[in-house]
PDB file of C-alpha atoms and ligand atoms in Angstrom:
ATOM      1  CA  UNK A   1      40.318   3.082  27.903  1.00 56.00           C
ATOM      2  CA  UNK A   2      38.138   3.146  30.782  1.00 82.00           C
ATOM      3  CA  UNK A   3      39.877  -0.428  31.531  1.00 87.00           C
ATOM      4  CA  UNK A   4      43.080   1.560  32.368  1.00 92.00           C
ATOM      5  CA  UNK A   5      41.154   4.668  34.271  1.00 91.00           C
ATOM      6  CA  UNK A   6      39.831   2.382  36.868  1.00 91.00           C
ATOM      7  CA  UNK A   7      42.485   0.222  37.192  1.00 92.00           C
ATOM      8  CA  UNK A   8      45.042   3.395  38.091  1.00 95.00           C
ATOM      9  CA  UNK A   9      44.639   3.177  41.886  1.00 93.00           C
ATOM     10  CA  UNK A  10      45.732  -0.339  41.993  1.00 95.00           C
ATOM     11  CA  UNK A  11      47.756  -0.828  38.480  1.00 95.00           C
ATOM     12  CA  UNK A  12      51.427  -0.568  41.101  1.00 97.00           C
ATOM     13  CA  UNK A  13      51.417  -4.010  42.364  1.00 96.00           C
ATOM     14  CA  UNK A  14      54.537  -5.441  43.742  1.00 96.00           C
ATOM     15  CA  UNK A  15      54.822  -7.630  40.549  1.00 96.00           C
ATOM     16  CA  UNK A  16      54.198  -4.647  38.123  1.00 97.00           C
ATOM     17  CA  UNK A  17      57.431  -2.311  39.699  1.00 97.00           C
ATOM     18  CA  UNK A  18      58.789  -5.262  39.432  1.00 97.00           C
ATOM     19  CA  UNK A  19      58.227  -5.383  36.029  1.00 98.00           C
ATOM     20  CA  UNK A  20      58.905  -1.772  35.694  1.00 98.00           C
ATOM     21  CA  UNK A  21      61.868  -1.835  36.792  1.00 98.00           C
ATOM     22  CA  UNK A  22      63.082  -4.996  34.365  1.00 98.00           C
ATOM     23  CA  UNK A  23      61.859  -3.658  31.198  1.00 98.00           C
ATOM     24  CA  UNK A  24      64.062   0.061  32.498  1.00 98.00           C
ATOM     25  CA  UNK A  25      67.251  -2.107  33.422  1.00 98.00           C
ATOM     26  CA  UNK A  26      67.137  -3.749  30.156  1.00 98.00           C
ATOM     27  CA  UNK A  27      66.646  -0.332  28.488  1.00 98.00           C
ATOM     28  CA  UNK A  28      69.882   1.434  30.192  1.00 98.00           C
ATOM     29  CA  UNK A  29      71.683  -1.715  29.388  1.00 98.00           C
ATOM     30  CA  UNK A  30      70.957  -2.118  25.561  1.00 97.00           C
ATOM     31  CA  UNK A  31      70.995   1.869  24.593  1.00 97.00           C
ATOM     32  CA  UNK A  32      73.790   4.269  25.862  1.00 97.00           C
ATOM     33  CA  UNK A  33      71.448   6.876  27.708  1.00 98.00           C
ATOM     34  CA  UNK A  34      72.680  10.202  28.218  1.00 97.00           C
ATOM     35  CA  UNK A  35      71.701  13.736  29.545  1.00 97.00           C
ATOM     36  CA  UNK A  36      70.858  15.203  25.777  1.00 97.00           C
ATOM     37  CA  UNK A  37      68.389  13.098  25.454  1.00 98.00           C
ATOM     38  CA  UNK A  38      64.372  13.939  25.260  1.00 98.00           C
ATOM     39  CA  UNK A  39      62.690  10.862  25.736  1.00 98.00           C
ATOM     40  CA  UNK A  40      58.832   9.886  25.608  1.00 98.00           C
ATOM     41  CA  UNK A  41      56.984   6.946  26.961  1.00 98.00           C
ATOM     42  CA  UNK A  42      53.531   6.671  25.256  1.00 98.00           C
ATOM     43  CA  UNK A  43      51.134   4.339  27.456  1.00 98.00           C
ATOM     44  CA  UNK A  44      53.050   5.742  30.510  1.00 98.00           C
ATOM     45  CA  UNK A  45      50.429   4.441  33.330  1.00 97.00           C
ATOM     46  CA  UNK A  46      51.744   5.074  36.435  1.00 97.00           C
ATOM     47  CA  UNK A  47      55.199   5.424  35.306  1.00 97.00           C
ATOM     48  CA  UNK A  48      56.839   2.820  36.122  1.00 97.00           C
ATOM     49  CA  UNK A  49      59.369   2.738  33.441  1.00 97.00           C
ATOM     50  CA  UNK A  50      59.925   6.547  33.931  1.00 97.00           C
ATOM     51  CA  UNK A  51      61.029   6.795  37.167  1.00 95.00           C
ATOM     52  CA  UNK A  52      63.849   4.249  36.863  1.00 96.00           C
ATOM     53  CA  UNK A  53      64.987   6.440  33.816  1.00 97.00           C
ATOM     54  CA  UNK A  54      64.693  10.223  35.267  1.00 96.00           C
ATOM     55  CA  UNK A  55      68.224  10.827  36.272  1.00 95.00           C
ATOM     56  CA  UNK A  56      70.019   9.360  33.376  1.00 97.00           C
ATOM     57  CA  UNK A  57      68.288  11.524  30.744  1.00 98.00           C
ATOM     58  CA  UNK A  58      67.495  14.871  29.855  1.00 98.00           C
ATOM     59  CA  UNK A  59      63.759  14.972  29.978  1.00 98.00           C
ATOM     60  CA  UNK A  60      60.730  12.289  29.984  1.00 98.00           C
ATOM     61  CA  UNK A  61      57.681  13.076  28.679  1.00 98.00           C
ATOM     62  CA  UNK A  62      54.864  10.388  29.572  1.00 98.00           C
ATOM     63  CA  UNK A  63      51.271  10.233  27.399  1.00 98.00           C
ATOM     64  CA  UNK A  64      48.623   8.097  28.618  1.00 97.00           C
ATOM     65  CA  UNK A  65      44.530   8.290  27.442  1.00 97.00           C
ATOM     66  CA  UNK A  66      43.619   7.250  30.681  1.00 97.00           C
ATOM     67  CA  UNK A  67      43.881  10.466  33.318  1.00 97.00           C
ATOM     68  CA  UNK A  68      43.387   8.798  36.607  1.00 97.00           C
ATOM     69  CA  UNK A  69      46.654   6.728  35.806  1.00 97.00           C
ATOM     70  CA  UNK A  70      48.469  10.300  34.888  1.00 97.00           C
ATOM     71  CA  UNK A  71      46.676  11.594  38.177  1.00 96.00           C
ATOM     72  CA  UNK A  72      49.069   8.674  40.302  1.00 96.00           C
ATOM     73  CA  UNK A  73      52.252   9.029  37.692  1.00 96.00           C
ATOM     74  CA  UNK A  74      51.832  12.959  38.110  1.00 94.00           C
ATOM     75  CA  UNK A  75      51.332  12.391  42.290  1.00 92.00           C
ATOM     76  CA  UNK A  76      54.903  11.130  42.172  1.00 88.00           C
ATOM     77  CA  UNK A  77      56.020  13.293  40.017  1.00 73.00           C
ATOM     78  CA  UNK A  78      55.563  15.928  41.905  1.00 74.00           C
ATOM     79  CA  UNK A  79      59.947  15.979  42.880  1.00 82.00           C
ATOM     80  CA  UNK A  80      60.890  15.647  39.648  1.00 88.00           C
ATOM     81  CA  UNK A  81      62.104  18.497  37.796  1.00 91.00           C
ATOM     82  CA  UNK A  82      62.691  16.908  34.266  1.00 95.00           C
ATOM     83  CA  UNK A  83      58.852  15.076  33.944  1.00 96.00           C
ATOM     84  CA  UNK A  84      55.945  16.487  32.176  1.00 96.00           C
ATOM     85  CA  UNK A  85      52.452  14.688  31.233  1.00 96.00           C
ATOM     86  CA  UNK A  86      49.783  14.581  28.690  1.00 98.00           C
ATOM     87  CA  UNK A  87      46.544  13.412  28.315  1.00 98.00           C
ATOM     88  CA  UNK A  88      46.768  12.602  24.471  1.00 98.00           C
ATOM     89  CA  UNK A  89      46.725   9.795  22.368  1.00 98.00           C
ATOM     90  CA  UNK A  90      50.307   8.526  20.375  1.00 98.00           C
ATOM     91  CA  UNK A  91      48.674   9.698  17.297  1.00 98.00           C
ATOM     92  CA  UNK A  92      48.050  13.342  18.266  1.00 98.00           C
ATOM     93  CA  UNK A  93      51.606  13.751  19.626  1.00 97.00           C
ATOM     94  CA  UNK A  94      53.510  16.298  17.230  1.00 95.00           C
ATOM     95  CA  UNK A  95      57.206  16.986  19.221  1.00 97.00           C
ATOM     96  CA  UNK A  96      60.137  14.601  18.221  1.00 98.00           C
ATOM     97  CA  UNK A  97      62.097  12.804  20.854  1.00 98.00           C
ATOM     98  CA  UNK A  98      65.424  11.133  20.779  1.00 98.00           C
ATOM     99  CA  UNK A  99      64.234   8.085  22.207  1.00 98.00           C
ATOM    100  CA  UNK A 100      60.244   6.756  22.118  1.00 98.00           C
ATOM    101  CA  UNK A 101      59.707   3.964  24.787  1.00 98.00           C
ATOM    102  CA  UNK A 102      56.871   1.801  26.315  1.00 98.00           C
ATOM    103  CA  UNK A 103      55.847  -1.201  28.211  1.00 98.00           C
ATOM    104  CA  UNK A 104      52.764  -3.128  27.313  1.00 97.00           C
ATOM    105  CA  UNK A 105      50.940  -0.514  25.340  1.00 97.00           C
ATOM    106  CA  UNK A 106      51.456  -1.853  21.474  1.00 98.00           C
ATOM    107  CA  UNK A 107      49.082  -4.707  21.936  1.00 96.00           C
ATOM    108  CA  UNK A 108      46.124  -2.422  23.014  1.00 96.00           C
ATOM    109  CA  UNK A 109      46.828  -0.085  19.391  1.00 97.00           C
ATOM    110  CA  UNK A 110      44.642  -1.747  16.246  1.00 96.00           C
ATOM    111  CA  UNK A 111      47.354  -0.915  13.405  1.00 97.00           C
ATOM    112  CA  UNK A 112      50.773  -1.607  14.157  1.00 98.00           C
ATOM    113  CA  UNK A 113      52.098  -0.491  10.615  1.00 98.00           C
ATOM    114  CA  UNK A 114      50.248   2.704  11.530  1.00 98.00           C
ATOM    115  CA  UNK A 115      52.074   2.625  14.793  1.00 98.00           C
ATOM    116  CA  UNK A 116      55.304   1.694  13.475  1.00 98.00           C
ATOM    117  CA  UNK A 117      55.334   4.746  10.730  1.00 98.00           C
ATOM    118  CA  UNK A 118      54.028   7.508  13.880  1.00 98.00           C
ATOM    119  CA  UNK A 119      57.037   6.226  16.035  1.00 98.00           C
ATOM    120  CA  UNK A 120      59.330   6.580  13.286  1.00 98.00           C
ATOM    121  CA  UNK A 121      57.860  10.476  12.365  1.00 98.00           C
ATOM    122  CA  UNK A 122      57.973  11.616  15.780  1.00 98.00           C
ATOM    123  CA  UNK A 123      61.850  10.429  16.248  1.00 98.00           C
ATOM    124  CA  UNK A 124      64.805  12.884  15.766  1.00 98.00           C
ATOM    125  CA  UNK A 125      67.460  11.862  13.492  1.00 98.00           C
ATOM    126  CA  UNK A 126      69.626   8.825  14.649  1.00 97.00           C
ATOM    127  CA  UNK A 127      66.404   8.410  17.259  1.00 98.00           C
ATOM    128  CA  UNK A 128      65.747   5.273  19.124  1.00 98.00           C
ATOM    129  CA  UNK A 129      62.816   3.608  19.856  1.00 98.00           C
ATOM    130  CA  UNK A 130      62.308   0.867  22.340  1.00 98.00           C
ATOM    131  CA  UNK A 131      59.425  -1.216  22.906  1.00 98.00           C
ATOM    132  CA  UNK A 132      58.363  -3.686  25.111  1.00 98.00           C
ATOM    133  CA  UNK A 133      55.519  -6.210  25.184  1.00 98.00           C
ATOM    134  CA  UNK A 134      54.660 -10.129  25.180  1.00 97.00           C
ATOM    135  CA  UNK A 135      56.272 -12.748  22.825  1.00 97.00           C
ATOM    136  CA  UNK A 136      53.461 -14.757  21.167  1.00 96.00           C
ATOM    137  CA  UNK A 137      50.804 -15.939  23.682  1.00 95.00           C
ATOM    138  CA  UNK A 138      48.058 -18.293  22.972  1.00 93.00           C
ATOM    139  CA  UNK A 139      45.232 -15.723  24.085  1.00 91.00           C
ATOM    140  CA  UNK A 140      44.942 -16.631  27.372  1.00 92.00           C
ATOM    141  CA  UNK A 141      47.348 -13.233  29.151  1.00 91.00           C
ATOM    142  CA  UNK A 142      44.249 -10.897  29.213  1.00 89.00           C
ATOM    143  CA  UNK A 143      40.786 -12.333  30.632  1.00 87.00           C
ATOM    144  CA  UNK A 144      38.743  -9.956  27.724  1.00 87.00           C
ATOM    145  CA  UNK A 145      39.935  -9.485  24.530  1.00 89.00           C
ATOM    146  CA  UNK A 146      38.746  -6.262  24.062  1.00 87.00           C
ATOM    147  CA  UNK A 147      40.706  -3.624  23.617  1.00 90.00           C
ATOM    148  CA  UNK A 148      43.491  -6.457  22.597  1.00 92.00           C
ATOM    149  CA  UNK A 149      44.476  -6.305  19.088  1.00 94.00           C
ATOM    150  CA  UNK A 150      47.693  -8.850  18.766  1.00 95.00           C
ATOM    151  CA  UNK A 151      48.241 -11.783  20.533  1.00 95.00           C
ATOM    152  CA  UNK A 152      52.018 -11.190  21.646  1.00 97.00           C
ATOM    153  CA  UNK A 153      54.545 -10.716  18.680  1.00 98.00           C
ATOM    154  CA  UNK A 154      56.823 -12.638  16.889  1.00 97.00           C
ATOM    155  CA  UNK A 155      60.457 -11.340  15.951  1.00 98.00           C
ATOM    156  CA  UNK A 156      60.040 -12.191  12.391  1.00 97.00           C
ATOM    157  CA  UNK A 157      56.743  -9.984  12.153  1.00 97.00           C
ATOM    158  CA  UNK A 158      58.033  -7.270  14.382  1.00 98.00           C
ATOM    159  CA  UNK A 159      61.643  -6.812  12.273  1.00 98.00           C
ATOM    160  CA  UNK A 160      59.584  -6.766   8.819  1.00 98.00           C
ATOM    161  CA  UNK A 161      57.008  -4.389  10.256  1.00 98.00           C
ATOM    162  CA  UNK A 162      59.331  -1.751  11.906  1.00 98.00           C
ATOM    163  CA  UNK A 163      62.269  -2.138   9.325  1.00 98.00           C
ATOM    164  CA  UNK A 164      59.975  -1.497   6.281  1.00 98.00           C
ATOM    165  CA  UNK A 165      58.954   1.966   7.684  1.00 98.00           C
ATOM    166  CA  UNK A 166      62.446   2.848   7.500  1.00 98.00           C
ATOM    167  CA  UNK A 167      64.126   2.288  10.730  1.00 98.00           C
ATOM    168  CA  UNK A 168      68.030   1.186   9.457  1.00 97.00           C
ATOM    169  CA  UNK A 169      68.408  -1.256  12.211  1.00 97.00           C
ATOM    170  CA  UNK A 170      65.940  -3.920  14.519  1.00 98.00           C
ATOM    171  CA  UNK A 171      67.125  -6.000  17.233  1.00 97.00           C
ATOM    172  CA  UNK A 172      64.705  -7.734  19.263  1.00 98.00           C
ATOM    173  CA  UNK A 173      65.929  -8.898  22.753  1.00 98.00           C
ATOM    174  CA  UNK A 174      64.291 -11.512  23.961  1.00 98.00           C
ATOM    175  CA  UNK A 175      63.279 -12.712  27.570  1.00 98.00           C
ATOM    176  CA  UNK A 176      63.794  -9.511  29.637  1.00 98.00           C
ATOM    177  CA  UNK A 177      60.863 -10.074  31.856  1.00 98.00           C
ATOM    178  CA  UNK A 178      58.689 -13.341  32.794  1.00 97.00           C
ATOM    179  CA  UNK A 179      55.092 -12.413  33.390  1.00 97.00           C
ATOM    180  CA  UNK A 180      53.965 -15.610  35.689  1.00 95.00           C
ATOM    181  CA  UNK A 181      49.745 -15.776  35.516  1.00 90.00           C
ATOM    182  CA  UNK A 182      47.649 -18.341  35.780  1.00 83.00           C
ATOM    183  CA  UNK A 183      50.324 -21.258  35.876  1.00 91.00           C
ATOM    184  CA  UNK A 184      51.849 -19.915  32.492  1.00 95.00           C
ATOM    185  CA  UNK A 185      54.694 -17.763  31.574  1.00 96.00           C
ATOM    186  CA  UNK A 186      54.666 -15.292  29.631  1.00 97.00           C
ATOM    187  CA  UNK A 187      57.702 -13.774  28.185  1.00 98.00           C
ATOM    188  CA  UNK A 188      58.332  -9.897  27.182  1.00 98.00           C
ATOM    189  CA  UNK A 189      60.752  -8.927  24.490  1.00 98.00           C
ATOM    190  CA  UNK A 190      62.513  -5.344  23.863  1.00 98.00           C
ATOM    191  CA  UNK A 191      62.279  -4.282  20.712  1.00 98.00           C
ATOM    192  CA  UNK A 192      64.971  -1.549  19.597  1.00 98.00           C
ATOM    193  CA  UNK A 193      64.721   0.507  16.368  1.00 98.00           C
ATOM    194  CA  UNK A 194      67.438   2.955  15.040  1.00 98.00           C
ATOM    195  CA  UNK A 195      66.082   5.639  13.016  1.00 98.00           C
TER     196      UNK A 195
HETATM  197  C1  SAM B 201      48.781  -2.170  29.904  1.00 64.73           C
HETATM  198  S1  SAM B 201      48.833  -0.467  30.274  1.00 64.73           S
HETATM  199  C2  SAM B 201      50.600  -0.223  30.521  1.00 64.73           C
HETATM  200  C3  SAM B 201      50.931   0.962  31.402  1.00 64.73           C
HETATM  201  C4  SAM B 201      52.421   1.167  31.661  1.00 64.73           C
HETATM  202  N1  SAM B 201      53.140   1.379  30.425  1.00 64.73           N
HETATM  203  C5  SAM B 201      53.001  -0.003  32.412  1.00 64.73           C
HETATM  204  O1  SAM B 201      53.763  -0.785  31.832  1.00 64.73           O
HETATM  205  O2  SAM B 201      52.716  -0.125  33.602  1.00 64.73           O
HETATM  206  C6  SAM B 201      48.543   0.295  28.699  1.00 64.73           C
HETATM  207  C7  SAM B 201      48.417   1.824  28.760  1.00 64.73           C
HETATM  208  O3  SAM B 201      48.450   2.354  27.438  1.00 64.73           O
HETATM  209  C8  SAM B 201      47.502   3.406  27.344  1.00 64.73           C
HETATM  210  N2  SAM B 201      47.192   3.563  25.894  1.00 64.73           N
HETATM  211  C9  SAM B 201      46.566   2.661  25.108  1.00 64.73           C
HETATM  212  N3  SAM B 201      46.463   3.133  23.849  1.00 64.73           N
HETATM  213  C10 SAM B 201      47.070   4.346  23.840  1.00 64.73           C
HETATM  214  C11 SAM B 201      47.288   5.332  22.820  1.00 64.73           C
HETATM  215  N4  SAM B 201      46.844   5.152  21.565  1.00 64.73           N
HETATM  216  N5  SAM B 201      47.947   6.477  23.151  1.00 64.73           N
HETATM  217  C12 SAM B 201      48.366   6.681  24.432  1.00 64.73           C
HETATM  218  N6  SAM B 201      48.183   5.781  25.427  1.00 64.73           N
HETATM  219  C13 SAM B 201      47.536   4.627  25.150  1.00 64.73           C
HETATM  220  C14 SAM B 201      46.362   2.966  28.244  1.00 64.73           C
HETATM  221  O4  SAM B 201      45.549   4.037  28.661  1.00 64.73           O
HETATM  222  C15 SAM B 201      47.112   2.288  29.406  1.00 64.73           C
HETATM  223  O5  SAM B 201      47.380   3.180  30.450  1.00 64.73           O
END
């Protein structure tokens, strides 16, 4: 992930809070957050879907494999009571959370069964997950595909996948951010599992 580590200086962009904060508004809207709740964001970066979220949950634990992007997420941290980070990969992580978010992180994991079956482990009864990343692209979002292992999702796959490791519900909510790049558009959809 060295991609990531040298990125981290630069990774908040005005476009990528922007972004951010989207992909957090659509996640208060579509699950009823509340101050019980332990929540982890695996692929945190920066944190830009944490700090939207801080004061309407219990706790946020963020994970990342790239440190220099926990070194910025942790530098803003610093005021926050209820945030903790770790340098550790999804697979590792052994706590269970009431709700399991991220932003743009499935794409860069090889097995999304694999994924799909961790997510559902490490979530408390009744546990939600939320996940957001790019609709179907034609390969042309990233300029290497290394490191890339799906080209965007569709609903179809991404209802069979998560249902069939035993979440009792999917919804996938389309269209809650536009990525614009390179002339195209490219559109992010939340995913939301019940456990
Ligand atoms: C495209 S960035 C997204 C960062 C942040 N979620 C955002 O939306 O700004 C993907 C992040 O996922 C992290 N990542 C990739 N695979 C991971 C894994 N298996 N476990 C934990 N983090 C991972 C990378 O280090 C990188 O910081």
């Amino acid at each position: 992930m060295d991609k990531f580590n040298n990125q981290a200086k630069k990774w908040d962009t005005e476009e990528k809070i922007k972004r951010g904060n989207s992909i957090s508004k659509a996640i208060a809207k579509n699950i009823n957050l509340n101050k019980q709740m332990n929540v982890l964001d695996f692929g945190c970066g920066t944190g830009l879907l944490i700090i939207p979220l801080l004061d309407k949950v219990k706790s946020i634990h963020g994970i990342d494999l790239a440190p220099n992007m926990l070194k910025v997420l942790d530098n803003k941290g610093e005021k926050y009571n209820n945030l903790t980070t770790e340098l550790t990969n999804i697979f590792e992580i052994d706590s269970k959370f009431n709700l399991i978010m991220s932003s743009m992180v499935m794409h860069h994991i090889e097995d999304t069964p694999k994924l799909a079956e961790k997510l559902y482990d490490s979530l408390e009864p009744n546990g939600i997950l939320a996940i957001a990343d790019l609709s179907k692209e034609d390969g042309s979002f990233h300029d290497s595909l290394d490191g890339v292992y799906s080209l965007g999702y569709s609903n179809d796959y991404l209802e069979e996948t998560f249902l069939k490791v035993g979440f009792k519900e999917v919804k996938v909510v389309e269209n809650i951010f536009t990525i614009e790049k390179k002339d195209k558009k490219y559109p992010l959809f939340l995913l939301i599992g019940t456990k």
